[in-house]
Tab-separated table of C-alpha atoms in Angstrom:
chain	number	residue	atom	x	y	z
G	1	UNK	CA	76.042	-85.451	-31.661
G	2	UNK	CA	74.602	-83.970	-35.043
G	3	UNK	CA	76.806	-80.660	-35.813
G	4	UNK	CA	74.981	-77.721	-34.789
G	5	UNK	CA	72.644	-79.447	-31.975
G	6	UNK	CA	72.936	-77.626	-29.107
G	7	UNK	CA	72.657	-78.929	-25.714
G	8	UNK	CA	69.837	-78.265	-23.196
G	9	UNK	CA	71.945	-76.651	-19.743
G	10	UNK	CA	72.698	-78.634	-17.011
G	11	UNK	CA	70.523	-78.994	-13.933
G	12	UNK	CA	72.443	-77.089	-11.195
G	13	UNK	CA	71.469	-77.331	-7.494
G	14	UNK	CA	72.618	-74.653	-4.947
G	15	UNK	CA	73.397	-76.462	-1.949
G	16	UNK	CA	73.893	-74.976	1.692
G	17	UNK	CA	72.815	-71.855	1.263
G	18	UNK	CA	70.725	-69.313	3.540
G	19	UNK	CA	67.938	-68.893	1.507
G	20	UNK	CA	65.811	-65.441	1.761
G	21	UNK	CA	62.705	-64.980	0.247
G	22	UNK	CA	60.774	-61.790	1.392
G	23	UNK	CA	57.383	-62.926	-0.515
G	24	UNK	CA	57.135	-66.158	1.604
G	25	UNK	CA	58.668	-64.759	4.649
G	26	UNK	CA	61.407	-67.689	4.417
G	27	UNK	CA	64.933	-67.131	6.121
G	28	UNK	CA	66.420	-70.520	6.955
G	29	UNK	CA	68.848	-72.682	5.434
G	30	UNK	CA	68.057	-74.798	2.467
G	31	UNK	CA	69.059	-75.197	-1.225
G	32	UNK	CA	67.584	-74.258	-4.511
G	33	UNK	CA	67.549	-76.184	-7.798
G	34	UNK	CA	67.541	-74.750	-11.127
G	35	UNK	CA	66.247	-76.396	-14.771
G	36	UNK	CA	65.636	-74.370	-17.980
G	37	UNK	CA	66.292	-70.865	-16.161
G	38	UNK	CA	63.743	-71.591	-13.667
G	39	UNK	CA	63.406	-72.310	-10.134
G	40	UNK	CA	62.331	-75.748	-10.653
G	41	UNK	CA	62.717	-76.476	-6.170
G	42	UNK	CA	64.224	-75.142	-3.355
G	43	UNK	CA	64.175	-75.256	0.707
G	44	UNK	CA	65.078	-77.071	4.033
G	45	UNK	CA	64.818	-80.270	2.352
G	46	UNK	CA	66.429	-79.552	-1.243
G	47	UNK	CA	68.636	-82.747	-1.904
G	48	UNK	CA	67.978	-85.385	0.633
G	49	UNK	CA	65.667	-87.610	-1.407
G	50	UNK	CA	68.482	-87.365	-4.708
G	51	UNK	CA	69.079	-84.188	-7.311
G	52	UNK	CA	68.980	-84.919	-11.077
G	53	UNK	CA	71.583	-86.936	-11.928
G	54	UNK	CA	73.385	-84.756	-14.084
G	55	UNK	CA	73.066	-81.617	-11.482
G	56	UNK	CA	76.274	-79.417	-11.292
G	57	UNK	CA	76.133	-78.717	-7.197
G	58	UNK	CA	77.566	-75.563	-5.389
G	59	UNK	CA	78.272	-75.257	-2.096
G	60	UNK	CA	77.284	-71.752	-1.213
G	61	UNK	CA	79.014	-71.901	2.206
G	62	UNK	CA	76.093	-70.408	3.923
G	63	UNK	CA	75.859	-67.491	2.319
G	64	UNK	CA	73.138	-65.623	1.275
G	65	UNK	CA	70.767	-66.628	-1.714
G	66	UNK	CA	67.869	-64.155	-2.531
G	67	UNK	CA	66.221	-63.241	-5.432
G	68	UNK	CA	68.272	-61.002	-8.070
G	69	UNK	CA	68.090	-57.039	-7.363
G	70	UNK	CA	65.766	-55.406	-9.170
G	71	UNK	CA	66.964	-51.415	-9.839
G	72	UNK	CA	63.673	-49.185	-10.928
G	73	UNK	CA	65.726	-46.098	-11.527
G	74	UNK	CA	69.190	-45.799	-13.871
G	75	UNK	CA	70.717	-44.117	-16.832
G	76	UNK	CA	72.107	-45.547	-19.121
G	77	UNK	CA	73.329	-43.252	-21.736
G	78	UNK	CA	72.299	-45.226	-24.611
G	79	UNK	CA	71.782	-43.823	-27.106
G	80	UNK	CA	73.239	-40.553	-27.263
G	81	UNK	CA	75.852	-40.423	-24.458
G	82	UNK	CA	78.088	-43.876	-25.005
G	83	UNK	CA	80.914	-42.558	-24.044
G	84	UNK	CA	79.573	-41.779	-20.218
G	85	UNK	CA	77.708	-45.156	-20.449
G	86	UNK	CA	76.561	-48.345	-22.658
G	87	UNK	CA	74.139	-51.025	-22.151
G	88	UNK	CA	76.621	-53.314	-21.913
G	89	UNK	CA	78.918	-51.610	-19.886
G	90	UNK	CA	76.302	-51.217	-17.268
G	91	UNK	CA	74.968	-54.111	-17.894
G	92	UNK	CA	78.260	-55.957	-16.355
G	93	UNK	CA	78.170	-53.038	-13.533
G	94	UNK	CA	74.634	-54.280	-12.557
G	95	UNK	CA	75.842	-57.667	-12.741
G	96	UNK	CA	79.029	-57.161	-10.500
G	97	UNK	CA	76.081	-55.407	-8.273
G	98	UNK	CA	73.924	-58.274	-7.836
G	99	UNK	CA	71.179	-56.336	-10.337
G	100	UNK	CA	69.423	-58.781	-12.357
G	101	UNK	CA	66.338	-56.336	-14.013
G	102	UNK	CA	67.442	-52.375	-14.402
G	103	UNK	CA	64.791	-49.749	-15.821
G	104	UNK	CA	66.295	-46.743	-17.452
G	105	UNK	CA	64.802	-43.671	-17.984
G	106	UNK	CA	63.567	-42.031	-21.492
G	107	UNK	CA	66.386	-38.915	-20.797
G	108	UNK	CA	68.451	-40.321	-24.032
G	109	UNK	CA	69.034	-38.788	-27.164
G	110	UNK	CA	66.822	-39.307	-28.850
G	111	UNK	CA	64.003	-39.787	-25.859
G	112	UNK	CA	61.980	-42.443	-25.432
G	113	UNK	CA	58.657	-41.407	-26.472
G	114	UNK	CA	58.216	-43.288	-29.004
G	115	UNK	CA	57.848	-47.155	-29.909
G	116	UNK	CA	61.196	-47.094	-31.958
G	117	UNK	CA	62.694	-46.354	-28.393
G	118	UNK	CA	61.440	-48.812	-26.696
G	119	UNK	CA	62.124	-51.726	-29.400
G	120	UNK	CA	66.006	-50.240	-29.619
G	121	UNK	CA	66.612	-51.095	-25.444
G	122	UNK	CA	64.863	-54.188	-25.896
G	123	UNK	CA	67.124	-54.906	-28.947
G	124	UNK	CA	70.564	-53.704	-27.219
G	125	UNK	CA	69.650	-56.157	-24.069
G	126	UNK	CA	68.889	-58.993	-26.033
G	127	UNK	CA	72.316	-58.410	-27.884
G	128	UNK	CA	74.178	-57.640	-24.735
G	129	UNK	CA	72.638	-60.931	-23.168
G	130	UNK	CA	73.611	-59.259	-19.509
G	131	UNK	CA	71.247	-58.291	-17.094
G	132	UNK	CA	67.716	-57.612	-17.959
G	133	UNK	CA	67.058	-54.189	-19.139
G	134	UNK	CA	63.622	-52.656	-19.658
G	135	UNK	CA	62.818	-48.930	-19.677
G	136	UNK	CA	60.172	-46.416	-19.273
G	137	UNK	CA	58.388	-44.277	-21.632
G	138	UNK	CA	58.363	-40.437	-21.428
G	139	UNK	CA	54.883	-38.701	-19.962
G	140	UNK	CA	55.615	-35.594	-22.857
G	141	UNK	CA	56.914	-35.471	-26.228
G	142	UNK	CA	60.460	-34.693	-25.980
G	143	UNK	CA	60.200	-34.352	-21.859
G	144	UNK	CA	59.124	-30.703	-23.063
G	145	UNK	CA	56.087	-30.978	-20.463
G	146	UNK	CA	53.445	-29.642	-23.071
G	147	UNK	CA	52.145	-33.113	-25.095
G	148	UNK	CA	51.249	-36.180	-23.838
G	149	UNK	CA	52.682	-39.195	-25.554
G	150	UNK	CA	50.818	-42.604	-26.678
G	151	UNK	CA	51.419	-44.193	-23.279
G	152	UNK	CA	49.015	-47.045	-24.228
G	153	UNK	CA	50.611	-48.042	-27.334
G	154	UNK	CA	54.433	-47.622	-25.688
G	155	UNK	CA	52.766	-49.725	-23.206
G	156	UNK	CA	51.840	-53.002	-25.662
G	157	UNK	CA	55.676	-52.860	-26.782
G	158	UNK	CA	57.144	-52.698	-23.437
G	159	UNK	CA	57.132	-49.428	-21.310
G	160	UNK	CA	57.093	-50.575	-17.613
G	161	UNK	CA	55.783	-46.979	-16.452
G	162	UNK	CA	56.004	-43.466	-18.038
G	163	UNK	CA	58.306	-40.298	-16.382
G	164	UNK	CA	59.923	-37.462	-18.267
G	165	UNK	CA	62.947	-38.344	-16.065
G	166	UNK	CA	65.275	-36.169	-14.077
G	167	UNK	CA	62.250	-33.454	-15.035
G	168	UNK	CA	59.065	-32.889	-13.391
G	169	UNK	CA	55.827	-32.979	-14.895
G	170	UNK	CA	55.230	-28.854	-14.011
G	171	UNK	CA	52.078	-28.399	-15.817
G	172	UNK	CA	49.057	-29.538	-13.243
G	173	UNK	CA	46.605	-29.884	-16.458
G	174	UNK	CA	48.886	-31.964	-18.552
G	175	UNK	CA	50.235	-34.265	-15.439
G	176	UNK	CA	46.651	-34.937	-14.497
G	177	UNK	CA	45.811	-35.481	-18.347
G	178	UNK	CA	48.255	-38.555	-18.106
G	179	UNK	CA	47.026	-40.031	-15.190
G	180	UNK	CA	43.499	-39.907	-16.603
G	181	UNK	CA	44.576	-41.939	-19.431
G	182	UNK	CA	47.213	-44.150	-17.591
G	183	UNK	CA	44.478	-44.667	-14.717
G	184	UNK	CA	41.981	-46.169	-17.359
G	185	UNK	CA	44.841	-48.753	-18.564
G	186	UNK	CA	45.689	-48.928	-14.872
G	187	UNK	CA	49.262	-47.547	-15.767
G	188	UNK	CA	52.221	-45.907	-13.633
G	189	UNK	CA	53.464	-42.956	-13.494
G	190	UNK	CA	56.423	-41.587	-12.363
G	191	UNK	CA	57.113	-38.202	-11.057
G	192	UNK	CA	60.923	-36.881	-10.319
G	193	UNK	CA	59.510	-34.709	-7.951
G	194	UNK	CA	60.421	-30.937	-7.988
G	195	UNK	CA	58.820	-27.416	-8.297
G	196	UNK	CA	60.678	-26.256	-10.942
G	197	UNK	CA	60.534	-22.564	-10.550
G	198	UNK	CA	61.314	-22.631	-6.975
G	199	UNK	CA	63.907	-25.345	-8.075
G	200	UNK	CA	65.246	-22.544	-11.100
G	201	UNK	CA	69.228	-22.322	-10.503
G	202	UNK	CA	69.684	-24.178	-7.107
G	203	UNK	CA	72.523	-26.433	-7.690
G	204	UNK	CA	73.017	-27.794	-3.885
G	205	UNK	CA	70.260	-28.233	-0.647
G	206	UNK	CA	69.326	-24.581	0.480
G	207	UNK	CA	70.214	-22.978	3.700
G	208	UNK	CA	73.171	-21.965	5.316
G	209	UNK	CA	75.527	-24.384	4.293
G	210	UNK	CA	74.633	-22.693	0.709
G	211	UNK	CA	74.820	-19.779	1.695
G	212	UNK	CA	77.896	-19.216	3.073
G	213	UNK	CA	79.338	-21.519	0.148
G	214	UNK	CA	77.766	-19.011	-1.987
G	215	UNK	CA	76.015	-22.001	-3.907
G	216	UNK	CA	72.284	-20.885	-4.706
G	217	UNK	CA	70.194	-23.290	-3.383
G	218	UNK	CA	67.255	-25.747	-4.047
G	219	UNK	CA	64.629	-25.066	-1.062
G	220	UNK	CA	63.648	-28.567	0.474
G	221	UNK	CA	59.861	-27.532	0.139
G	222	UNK	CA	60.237	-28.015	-3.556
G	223	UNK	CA	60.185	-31.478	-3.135
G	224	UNK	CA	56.791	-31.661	-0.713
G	225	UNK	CA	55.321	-28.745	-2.761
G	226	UNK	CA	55.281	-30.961	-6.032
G	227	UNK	CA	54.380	-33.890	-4.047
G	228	UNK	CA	51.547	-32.507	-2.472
G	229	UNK	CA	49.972	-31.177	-5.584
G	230	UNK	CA	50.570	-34.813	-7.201
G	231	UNK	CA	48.743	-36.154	-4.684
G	232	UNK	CA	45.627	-33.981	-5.342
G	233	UNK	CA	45.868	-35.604	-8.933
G	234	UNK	CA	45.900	-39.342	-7.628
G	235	UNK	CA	43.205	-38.208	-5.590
G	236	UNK	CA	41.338	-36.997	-8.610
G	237	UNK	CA	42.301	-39.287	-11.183
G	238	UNK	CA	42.433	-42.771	-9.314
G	239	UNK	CA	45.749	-43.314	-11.184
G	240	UNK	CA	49.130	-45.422	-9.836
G	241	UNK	CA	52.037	-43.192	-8.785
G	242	UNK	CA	55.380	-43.576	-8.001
G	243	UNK	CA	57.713	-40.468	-6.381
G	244	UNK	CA	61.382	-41.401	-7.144
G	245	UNK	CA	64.139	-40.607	-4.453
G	246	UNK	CA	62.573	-39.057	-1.680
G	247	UNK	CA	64.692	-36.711	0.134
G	248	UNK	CA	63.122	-34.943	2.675
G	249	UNK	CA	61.355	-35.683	6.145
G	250	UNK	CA	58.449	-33.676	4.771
G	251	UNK	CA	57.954	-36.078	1.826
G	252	UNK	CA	58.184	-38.961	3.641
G	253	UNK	CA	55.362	-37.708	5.671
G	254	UNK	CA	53.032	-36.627	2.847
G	255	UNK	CA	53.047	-40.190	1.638
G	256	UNK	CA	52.783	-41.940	4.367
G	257	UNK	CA	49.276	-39.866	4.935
G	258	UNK	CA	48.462	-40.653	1.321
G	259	UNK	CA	48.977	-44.123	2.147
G	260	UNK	CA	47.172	-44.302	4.805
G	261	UNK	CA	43.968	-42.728	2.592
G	262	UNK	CA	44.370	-45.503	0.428
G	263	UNK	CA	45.661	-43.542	-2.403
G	264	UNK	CA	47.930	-45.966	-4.986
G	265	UNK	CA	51.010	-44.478	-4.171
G	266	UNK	CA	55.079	-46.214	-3.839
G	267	UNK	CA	57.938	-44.418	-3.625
G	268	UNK	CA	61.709	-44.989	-3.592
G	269	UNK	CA	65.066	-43.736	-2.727
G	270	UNK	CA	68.696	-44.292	-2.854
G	271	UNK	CA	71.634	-45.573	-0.555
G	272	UNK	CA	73.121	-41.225	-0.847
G	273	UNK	CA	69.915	-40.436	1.031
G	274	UNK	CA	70.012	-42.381	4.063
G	275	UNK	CA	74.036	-42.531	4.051
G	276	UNK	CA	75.300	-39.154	3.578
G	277	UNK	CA	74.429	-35.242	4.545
G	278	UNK	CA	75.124	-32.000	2.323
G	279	UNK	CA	78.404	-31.833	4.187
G	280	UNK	CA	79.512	-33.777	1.764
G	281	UNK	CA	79.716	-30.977	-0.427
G	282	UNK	CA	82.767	-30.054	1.535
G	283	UNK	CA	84.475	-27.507	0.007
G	284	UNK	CA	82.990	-27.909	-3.398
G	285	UNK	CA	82.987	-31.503	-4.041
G	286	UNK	CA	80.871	-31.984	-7.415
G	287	UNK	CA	80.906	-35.582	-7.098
G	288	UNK	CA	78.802	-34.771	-3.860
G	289	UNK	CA	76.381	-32.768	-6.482
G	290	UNK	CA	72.506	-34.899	-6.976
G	291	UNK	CA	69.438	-34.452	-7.946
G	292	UNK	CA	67.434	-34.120	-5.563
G	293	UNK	CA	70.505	-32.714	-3.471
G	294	UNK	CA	72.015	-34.357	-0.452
G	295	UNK	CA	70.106	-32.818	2.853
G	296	UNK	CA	70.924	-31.789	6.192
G	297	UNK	CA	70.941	-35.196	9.017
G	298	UNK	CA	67.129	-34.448	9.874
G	299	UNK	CA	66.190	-35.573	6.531
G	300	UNK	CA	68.604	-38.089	6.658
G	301	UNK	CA	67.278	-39.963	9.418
G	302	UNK	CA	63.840	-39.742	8.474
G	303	UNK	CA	64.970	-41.079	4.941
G	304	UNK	CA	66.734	-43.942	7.189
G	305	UNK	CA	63.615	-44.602	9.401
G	306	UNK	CA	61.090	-44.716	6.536
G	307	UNK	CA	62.753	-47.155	4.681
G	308	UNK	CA	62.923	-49.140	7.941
G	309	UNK	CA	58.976	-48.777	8.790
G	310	UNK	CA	58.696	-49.624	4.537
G	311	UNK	CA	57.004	-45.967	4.508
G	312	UNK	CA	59.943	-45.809	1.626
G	313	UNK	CA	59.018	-48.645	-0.711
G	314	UNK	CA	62.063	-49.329	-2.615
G	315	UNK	CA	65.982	-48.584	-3.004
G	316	UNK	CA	67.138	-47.925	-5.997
G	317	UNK	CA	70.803	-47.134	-7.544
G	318	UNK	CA	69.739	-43.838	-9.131
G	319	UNK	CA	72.802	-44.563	-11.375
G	320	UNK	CA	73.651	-41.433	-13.097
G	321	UNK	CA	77.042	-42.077	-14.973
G	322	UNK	CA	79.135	-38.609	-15.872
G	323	UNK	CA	82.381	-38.519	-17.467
G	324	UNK	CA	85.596	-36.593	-15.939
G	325	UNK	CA	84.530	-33.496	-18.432
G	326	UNK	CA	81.373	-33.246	-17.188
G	327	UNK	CA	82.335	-33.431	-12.964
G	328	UNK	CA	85.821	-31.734	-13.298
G	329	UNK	CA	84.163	-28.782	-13.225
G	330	UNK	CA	83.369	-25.506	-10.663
G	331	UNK	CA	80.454	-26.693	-8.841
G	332	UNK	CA	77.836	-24.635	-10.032
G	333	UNK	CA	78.429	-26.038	-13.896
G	334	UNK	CA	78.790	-29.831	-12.895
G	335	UNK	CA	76.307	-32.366	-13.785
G	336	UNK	CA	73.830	-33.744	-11.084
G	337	UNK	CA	74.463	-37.480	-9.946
G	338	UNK	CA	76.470	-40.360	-9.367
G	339	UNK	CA	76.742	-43.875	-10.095
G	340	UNK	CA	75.216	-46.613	-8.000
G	341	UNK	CA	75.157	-50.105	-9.657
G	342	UNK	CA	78.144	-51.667	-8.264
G	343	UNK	CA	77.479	-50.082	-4.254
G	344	UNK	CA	73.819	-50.136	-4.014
G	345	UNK	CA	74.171	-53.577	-2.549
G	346	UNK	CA	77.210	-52.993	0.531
G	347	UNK	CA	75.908	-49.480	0.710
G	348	UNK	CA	72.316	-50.627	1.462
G	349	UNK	CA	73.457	-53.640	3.870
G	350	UNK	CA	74.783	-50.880	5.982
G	351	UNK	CA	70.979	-50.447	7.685
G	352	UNK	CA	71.294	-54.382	8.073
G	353	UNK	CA	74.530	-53.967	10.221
G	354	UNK	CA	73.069	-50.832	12.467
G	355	UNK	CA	70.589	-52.965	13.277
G	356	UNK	CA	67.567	-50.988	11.513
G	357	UNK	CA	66.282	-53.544	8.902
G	358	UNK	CA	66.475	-57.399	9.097
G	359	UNK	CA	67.833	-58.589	5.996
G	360	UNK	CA	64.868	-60.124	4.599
G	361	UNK	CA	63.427	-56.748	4.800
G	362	UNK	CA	66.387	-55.025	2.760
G	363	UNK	CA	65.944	-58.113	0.071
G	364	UNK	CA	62.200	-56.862	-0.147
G	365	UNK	CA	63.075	-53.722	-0.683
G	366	UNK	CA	65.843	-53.958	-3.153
G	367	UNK	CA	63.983	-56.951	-5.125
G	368	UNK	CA	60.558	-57.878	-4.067
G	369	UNK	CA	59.062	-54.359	-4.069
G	370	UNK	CA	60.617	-53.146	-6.843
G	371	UNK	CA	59.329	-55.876	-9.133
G	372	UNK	CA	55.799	-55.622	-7.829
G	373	UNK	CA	55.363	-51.965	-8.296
G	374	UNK	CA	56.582	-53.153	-11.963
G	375	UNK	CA	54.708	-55.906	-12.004
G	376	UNK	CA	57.486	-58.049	-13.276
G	377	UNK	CA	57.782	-62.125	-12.505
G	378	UNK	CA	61.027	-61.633	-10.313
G	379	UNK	CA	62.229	-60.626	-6.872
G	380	UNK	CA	60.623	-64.047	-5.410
G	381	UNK	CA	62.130	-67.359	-4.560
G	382	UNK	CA	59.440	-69.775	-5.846
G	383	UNK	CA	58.987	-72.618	-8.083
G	384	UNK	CA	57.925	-71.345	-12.111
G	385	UNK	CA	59.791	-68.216	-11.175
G	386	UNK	CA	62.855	-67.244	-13.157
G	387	UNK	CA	65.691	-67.977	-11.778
G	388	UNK	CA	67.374	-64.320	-11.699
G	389	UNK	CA	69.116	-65.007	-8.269
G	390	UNK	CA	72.053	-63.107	-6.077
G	391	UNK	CA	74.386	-65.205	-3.833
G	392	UNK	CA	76.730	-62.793	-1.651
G	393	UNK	CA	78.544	-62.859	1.412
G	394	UNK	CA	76.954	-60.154	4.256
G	395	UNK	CA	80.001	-59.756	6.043
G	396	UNK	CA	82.963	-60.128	4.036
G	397	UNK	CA	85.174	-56.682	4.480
G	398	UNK	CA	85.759	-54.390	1.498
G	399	UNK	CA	86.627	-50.618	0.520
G	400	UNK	CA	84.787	-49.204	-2.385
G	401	UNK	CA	87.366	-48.507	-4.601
G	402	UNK	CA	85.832	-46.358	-8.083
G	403	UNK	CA	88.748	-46.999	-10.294
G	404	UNK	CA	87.564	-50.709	-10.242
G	405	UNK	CA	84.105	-49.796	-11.217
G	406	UNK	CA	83.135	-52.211	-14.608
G	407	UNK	CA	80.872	-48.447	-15.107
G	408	UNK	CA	82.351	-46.485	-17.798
G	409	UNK	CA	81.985	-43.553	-15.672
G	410	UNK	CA	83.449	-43.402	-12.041
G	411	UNK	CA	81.483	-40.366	-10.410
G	412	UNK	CA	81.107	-41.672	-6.979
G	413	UNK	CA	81.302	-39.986	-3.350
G	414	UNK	CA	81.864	-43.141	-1.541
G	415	UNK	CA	85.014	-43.973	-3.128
G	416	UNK	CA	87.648	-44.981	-0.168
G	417	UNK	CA	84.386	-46.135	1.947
G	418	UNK	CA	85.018	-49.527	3.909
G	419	UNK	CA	81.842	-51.755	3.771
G	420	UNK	CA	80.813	-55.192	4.462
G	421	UNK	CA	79.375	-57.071	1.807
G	422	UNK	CA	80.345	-59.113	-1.186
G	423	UNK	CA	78.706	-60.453	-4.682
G	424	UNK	CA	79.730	-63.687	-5.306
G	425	UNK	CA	77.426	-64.500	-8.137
G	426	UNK	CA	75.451	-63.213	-10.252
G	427	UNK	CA	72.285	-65.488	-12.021
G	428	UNK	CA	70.196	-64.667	-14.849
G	429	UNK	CA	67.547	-66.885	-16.281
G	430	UNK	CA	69.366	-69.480	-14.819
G	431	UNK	CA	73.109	-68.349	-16.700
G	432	UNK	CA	76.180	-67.119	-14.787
G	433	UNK	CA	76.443	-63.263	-15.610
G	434	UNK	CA	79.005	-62.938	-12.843
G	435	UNK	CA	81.060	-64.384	-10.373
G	436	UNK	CA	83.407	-63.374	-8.462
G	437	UNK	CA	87.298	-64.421	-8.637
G	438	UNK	CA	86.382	-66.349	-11.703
């Protein structure tokens, strides 16, 4: 071999596997084969007429292989904040997590309103050579809600949708500006959705719980209120729109009517709102503190029944890393969020083993959907498609322990939590980006 000439990967074939792929509807056994990152075959029949001869075969056991996760909704803290969270250290996070493609939002420092921004996460992700990273672009200069950026141009570089982040869009005249312009380059926008006046200084769900915690509180028809009005825009403006992590029964049901007007609206939420209850706040917990805030079990269950009916589009991790300075504090100063990478996966199969979602179902909603409201390649099993996979074991036995979190940044609630489900390897383009025990 001449010195420098590199070799083209091996074929490898994935053999006995139980293959799940939500855009064909397939949940069977079968085996997959893989050639220059790709999906170059796969199903029932996968092997019995001869593999490449030079195939490396696994034996996936019967486990699970679906398309890789695709997570519409992180932070990652770079730039500005490395020392809650780096590209690459959440990059190997989403890998451990069975995330293939993340999208972070513009909230860095410096935001991402600008075409510098974009170019410097595409940079960082080809460097870290992890998971895929993309990112959005921010709907105002600065998120300061007053001037829209150049969503076309951030757009042509790379922006997968435009949101000013963990803020709303407040202004009515400016939000419906942008969707005017991102409806004639048939662009999405995404709203975090929350009246920010009657939002000022609430720091947990209101009501009594708040109350007698003496926490002020953020009323749950903030959420619907914003919502509402958004949809009056869509209405207006013809433009795509995504709400990130609903919360409330009331949201739930204002776009499921918009959807059933035909208005082009997803929306997504995350494994805190269909798991957990502001009780969690306990007696003060700030790891228990998110944005939106945790609800009482009414909202819960309608959070857990619209994902089931796929009123509720999409999970995503809402990964909001924090550092021990920034949680380790009285309630009422503490940062909103937690991390989600490494549990959105065991936390999510939990509606798999109540028997609310078949699995192929959860895989569409943690892959398939995700991807199509993105309009990215992945989140299928097909041949041509990249070959951004997740193998895992359903029903393997765990406990969620944070202090073994690959995150920077261990700000969890679930910490101690037993689960069932297990990553066993992580693909990406075809390359190994985790595995487990290895």
């Amino acid at each position: 071999m001449t010195r420098g000439t590199r070799q083209p990967p091996r074929p490898t074939a994935f053999l006995n596997a139980r293959l799940i792929d939500p855009t064909s509807g397939y949940d069977g056994p079968g085996g997959l084969l893989v050639i220059d990152g790709e999906i170059a075959d796969l199903g029932p029949d996968l092997g019995r007429s001869g593999l490449p001869a030079d195939a490396i075969e696994i034996n996936c056991n019967g486990h699970c292989l679906v398309p890789g996760l695709v997570d519409m909704r992180v932070q990652l803290r770079e730039p500005g904040e490395e020392h809650k969270e780096t590209i690459a250290t959440a990059s190997e996070a989403a890998a451990a997590g069975g995330i293939t493609s993340m999208v972070t939002l513009p909230n860095s420092d410096p935001v991402i309103d600008q075409v510098a921004g974009v170019e410097f996460i595409a940079r960082r992700a080809r460097e870290t050579k992890g998971t895929k990273v993309y990112c959005y672009g921010a709907v105002t200069r600065g998120l300061e809600g007053q001037h829209i950026v150049e969503l076309g141009l951030l757009a042509e570089n790379g922006a997968l949708g435009f949101t000013d982040g963990t803020k709303a869009v407040a202004s009515a005249r400016v939000l419906r500006r942008a969707m005017s312009y991102a409806s004639t380059f048939d662009l999405l926008i995404l709203q975090h959705p929350e009246e920010p006046d009657l939002a000022s200084g609430g720091v947990m769900n209101g009501g009594e719980l708040a109350t007698r915690l003496g926490l002020p509180g953020i009323p749950r028809d903030a959420e619907v209120m914003m919502i509402e009005r958004d949809l009056h825009l869509v209405a207006m403006t013809g433009a795509r729109y995504h709400v990130a992590h609903v919360s409330t029964a009331d949201s739930v049901a204002a776009i499921r009517a918009a959807k059933a007007r035909g208005l082009k609206v997803t929306c997504d939420t995350a494994p805190p709102y269909f798991i957990l209850t502001e009780a969690e706040v306990g007696d003060y917990r700030t790891f228990a503190k998110l944005s939106p805030p945790l609800r009482g079990e009414s909202d819960r269950a309608a959070i857990a029944q619209a994902v089931a009916d796929g009123t509720i589009d999409a999970i995503a991790s809402d990964h909001a890393p924090h550092d021990q300075e920034s949680k380790r504090v009285p309630f009422a100063h503490a940062e909103f969020g937690i991390v989600g990478l490494e549990t959105l996966l065991p936390l999510s199969l939990e509606l798999v083993h109540q028997g609310r979602l078949p699995m192929i179902e959860l895989i569409r909603r943690l892959s398939t959907r995700p991807a199509d409201i993105l309009r990215l390649p992945q989140g299928r099993l097909a041949k041509g498609a990249p070959a951004d996979l997740l193998l895992f074991d359903p029903e393997a036995k765990a406990v969620i322990e944070v202090d073994r979190f690959r995150s920077k940044s261990k700000n969890s609630p679930f910490d101690g939590r037993p689960v069932k489900g297990h990553v066993l390897r992580t693909l990406v383009d075809g390359r190994t980006v985790y595995e487990a025990y290895a």
